[in-house]
C-alpha positions as a Python dict, from the first residue, in 0.01 Angstrom:
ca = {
    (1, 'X'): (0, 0, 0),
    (2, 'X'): (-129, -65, -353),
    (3, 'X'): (-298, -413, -500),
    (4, 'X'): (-300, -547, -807),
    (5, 'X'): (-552, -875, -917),
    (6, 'X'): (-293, -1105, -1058),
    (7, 'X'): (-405, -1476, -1212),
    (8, 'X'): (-238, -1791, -1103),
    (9, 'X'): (-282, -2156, -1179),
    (10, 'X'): (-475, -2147, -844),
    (11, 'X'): (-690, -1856, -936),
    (12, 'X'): (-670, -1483, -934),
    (13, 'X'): (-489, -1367, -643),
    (14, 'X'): (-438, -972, -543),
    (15, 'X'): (-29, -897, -486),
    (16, 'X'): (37, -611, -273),
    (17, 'X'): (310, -354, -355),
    (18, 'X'): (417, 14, -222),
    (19, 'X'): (223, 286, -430),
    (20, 'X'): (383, 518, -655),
    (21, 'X'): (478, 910, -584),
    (22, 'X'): (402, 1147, -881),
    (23, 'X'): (662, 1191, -1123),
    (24, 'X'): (813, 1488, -1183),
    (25, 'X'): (1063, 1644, -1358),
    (26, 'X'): (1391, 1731, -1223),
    (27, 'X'): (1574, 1928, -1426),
    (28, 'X'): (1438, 2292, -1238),
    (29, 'X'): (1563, 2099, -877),
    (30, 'X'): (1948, 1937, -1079),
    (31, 'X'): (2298, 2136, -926),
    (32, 'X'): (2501, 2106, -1249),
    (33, 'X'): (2868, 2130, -1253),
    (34, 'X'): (3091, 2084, -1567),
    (35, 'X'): (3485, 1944, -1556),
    (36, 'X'): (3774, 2039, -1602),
    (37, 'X'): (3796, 2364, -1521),
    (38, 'X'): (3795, 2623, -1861),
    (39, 'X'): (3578, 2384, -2051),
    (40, 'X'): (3316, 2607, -2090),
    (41, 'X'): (3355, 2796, -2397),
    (42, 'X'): (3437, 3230, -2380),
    (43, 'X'): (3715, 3294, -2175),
    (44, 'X'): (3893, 3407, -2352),
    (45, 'X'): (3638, 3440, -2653),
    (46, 'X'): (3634, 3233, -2933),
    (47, 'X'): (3469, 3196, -3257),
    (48, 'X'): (3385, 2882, -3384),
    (49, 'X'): (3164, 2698, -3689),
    (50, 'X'): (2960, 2453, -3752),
    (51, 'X'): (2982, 2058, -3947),
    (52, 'X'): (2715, 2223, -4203),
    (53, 'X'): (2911, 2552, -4270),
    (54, 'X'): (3280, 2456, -4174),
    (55, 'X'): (3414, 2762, -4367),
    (56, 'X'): (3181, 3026, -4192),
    (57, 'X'): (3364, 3084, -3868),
    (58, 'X'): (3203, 3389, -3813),
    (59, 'X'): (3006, 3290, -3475),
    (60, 'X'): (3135, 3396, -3155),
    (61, 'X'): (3123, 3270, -2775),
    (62, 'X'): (3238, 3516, -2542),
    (63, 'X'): (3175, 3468, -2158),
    (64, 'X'): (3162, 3856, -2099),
    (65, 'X'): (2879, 3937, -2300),
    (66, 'X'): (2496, 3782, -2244),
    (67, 'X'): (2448, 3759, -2519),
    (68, 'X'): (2733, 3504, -2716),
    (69, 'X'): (2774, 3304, -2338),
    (70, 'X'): (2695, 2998, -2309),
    (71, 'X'): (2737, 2933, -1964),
    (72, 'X'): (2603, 2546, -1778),
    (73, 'X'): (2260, 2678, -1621),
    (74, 'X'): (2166, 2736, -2001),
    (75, 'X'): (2124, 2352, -1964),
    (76, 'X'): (1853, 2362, -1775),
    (77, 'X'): (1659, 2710, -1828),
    (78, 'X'): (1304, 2732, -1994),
    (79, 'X'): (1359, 2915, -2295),
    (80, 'X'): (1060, 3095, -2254),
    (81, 'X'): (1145, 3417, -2486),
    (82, 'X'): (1197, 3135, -2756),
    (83, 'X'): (1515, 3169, -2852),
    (84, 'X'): (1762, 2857, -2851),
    (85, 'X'): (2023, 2888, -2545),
    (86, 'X'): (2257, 2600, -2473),
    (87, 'X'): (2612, 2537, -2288),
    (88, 'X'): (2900, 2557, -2532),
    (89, 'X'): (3257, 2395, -2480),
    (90, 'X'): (3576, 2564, -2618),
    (91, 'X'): (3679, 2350, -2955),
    (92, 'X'): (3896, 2115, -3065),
    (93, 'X'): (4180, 2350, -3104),
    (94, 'X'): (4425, 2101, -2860),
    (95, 'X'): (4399, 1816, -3107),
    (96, 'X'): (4507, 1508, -3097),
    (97, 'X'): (4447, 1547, -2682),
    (98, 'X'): (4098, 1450, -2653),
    (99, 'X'): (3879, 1693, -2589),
    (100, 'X'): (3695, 1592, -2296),
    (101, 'X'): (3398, 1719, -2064),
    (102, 'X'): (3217, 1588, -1782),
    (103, 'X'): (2869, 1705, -1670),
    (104, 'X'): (2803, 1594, -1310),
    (105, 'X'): (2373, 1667, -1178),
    (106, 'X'): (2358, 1652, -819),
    (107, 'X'): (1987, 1639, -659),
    (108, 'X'): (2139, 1604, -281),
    (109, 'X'): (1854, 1317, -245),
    (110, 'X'): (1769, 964, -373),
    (111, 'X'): (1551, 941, -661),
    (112, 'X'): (1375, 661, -910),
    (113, 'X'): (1371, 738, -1318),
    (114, 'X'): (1026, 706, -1417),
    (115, 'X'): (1073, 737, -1799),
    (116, 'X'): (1366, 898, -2061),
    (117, 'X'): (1664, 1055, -1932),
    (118, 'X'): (1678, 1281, -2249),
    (119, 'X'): (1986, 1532, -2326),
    (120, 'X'): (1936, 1718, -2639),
    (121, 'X'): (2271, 1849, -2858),
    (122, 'X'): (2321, 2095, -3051),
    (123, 'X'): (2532, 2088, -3337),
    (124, 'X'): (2595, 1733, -3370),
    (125, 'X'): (2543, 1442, -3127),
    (126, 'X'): (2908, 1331, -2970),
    (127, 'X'): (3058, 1036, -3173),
    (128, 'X'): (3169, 876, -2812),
    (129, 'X'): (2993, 910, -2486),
    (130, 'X'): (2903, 744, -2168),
    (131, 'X'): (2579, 769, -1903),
    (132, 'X'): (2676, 708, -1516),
    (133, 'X'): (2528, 679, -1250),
    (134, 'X'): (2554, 696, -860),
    (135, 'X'): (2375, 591, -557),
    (136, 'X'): (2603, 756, -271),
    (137, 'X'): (2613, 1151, -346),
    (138, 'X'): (2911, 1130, -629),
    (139, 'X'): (3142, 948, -407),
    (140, 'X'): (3124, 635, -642),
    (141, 'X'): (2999, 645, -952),
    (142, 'X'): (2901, 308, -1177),
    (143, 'X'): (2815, 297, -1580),
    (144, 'X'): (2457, 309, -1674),
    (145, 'X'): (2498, 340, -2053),
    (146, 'X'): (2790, 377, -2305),
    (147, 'X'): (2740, 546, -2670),
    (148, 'X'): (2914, 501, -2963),
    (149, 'X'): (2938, 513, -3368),
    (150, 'X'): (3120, 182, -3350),
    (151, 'X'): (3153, 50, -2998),
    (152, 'X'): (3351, -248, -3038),
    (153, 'X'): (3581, 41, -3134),
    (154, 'X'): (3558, 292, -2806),
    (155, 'X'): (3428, 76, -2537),
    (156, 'X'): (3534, -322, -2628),
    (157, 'X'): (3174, -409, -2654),
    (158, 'X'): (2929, -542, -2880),
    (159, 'X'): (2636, -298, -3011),
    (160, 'X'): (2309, -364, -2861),
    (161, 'X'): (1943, -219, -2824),
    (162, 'X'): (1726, -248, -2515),
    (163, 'X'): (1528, -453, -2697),
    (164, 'X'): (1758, -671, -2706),
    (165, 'X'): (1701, -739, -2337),
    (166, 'X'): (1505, -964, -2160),
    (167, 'X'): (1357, -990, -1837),
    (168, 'X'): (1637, -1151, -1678),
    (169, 'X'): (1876, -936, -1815),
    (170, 'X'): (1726, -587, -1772),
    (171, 'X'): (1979, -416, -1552),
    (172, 'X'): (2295, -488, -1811),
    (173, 'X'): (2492, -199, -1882),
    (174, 'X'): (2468, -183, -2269),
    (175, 'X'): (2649, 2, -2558),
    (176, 'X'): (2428, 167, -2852),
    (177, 'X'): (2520, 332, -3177),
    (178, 'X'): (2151, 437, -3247),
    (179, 'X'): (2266, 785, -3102),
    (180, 'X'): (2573, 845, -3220),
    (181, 'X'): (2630, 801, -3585),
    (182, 'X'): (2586, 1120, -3828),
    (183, 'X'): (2234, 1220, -3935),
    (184, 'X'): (2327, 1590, -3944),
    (185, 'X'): (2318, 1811, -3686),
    (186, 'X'): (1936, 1950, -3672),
    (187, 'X'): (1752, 1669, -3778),
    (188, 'X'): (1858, 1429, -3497),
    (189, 'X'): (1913, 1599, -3144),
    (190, 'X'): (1873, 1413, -2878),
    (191, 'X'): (2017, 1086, -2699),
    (192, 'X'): (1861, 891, -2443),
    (193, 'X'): (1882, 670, -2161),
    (194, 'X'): (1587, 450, -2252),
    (195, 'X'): (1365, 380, -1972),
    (196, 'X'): (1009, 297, -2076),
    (197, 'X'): (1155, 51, -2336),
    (198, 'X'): (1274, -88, -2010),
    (199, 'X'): (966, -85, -1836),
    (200, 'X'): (756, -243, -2163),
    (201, 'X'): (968, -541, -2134),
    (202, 'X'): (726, -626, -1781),
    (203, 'X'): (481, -403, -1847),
    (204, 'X'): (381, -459, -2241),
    (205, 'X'): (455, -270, -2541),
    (206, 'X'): (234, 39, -2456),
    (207, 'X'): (307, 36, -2062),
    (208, 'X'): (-67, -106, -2024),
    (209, 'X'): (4, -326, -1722),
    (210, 'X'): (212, -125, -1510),
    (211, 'X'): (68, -308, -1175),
    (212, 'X'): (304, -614, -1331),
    (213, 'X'): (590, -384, -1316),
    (214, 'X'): (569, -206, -979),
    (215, 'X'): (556, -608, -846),
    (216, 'X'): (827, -699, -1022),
    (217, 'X'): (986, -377, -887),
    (218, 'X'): (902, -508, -500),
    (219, 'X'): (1017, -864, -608),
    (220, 'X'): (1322, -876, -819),
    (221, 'X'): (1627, -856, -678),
    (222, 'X'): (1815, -527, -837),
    (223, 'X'): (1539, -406, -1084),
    (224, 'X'): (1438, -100, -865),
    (225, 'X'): (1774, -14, -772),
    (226, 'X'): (1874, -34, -1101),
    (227, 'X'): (1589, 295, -1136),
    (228, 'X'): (1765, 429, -827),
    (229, 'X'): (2010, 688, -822),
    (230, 'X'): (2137, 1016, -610),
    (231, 'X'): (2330, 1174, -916),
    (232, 'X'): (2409, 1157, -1260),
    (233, 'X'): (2715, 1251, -1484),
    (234, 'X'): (2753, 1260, -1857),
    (235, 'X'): (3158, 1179, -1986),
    (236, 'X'): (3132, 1321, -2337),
    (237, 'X'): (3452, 1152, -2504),
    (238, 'X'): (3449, 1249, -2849),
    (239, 'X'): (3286, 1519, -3051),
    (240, 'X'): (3066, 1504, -3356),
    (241, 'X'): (3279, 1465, -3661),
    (242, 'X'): (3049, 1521, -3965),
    (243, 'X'): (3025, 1118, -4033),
    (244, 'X'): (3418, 1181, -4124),
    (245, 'X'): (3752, 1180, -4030),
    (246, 'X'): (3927, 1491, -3809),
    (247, 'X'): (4003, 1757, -4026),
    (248, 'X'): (4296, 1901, -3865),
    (249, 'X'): (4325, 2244, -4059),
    (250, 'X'): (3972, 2295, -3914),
    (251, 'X'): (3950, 2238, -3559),
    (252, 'X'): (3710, 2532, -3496),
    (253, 'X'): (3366, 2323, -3583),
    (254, 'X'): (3443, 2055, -3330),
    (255, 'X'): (3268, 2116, -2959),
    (256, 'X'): (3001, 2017, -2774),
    (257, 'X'): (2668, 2199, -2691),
    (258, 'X'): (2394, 2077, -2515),
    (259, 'X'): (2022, 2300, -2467),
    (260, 'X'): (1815, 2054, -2218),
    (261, 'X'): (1847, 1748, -1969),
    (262, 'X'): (1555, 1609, -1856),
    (263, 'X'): (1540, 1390, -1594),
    (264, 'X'): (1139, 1229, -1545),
    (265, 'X'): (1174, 1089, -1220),
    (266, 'X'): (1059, 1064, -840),
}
């Protein structure tokens, strides 16, 4: 049991809460599994190109050789020869049937975030997307976040930021467009579940009073288990267009890839 020296109209008084395991990160302990079946990209191979070169379809991802697969664990690996390795989906060739993918991270325990849930893309953030969660193994599942270029458009819902929220709002399930609208495809990578801008709204701007938020986490009703989760899944809904329309005499530079998840939790 951990104290913290709180100060009431009656004085200072010392709340109690339950101390706090080390974070850690979970991406090296995550089961991934991708849906449907086939979505992974190289069988059979393909080639495929990118928003910035749409012409030069000269890449390749073929699931028999090591070295053009992209295969899910490369999702989660270290990259420690430094060379760039990511999960690739087949394209867009199917258009208009969406071209859909699900990314389901089972830890086969419960766990708390403790700060960003950050995914990082490759070749273009997806123009639609949603964040779930779930607290019973992947027998339920409930949003977390949605993600959109306009999402009054894909989801029926009015654009907000976290910090938009308030303290008696927290735990509302949110759409953003601050991750989804085209910047080009190597200068913005990565989309996030925002968690410390979460926190900051109890525990200041630059987390300096975290005592006030592991109370609040022991007092009010939902805000932990809002944290709390057994698994995750990422619904990717709509590729990166290029900030333009779907070319349909190119379908080739329309996929998703994704290099790292990481999950900061406990």
């Amino acid at each position: 049991m951990c104290k913290s020296l709180v100060s009431t109209d009656d004085g200072s008084i010392w709340e109690h809460y339950a101390c706090q395991p080390k974070s850690n990160s979970m991406k090296d302990y995550m089961r991934i599994k991708v849906d449907p079946p086939g979505i992974t990209c190289g069988n059979p191979p393909e080639r495929f190109c990118t928003l910035e070169n749409p012409y030069m379809c000269s890449d390749e991802c073929d699931a028999a050789n090591p070295d053009l697969a992209h295969p899910p664990q490369l999702m989660q690996d270290q990259e420690r020869t430094g060379l760039l390795t990511y999960w690739q989906t087949v394209t867009w060739s199917r258009y208009p049937e969406p071209l859909l993918a699900n990314i389901s991270m089972a830890w086969n325990k419960s766990l708390e975030l403790t700060d960003d849930v950050q995914i990082t893309f490759e070749y273009g953030r997806p123009t639609t997307m949603a964040l779930d969660k779930s607290t019973d193994y992947g027998r339920t599942w409930q949003p977390y976040q949605y993600y959109a270029d306009d999402c009054l458009e894909a989801f029926n819902m009015p654009a907000k930021h976290v910090r938009d929220l308030s303290p008696a709002n927290i735990t509302r399930v949110i759409c953003t467009e601050q991750y989804s609208r085209w910047v080009g495809s190597k200068s913005e990578k990565s989309v996030r579940f925002e968690v410390r801008a979460r926190f900051a709204v109890f525990a200041g701007p630059r987390l300096q009073n975290m005592d006030s938020l592991y109370t609040r986490m022991e007092s009010m009703k939902g805000l932990r288990d809002f944290f709390t989760f057994t698994n995750l899944r990422l619904r990717l809904l709509r590729p990166a267009l290029g900030g333009t329309y779907v070319q349909r005499e190119n379908l080739l530079k329309y996929f998703y890839a994704i290099s790292n998840i990481e999950v900061p939790a406990r």
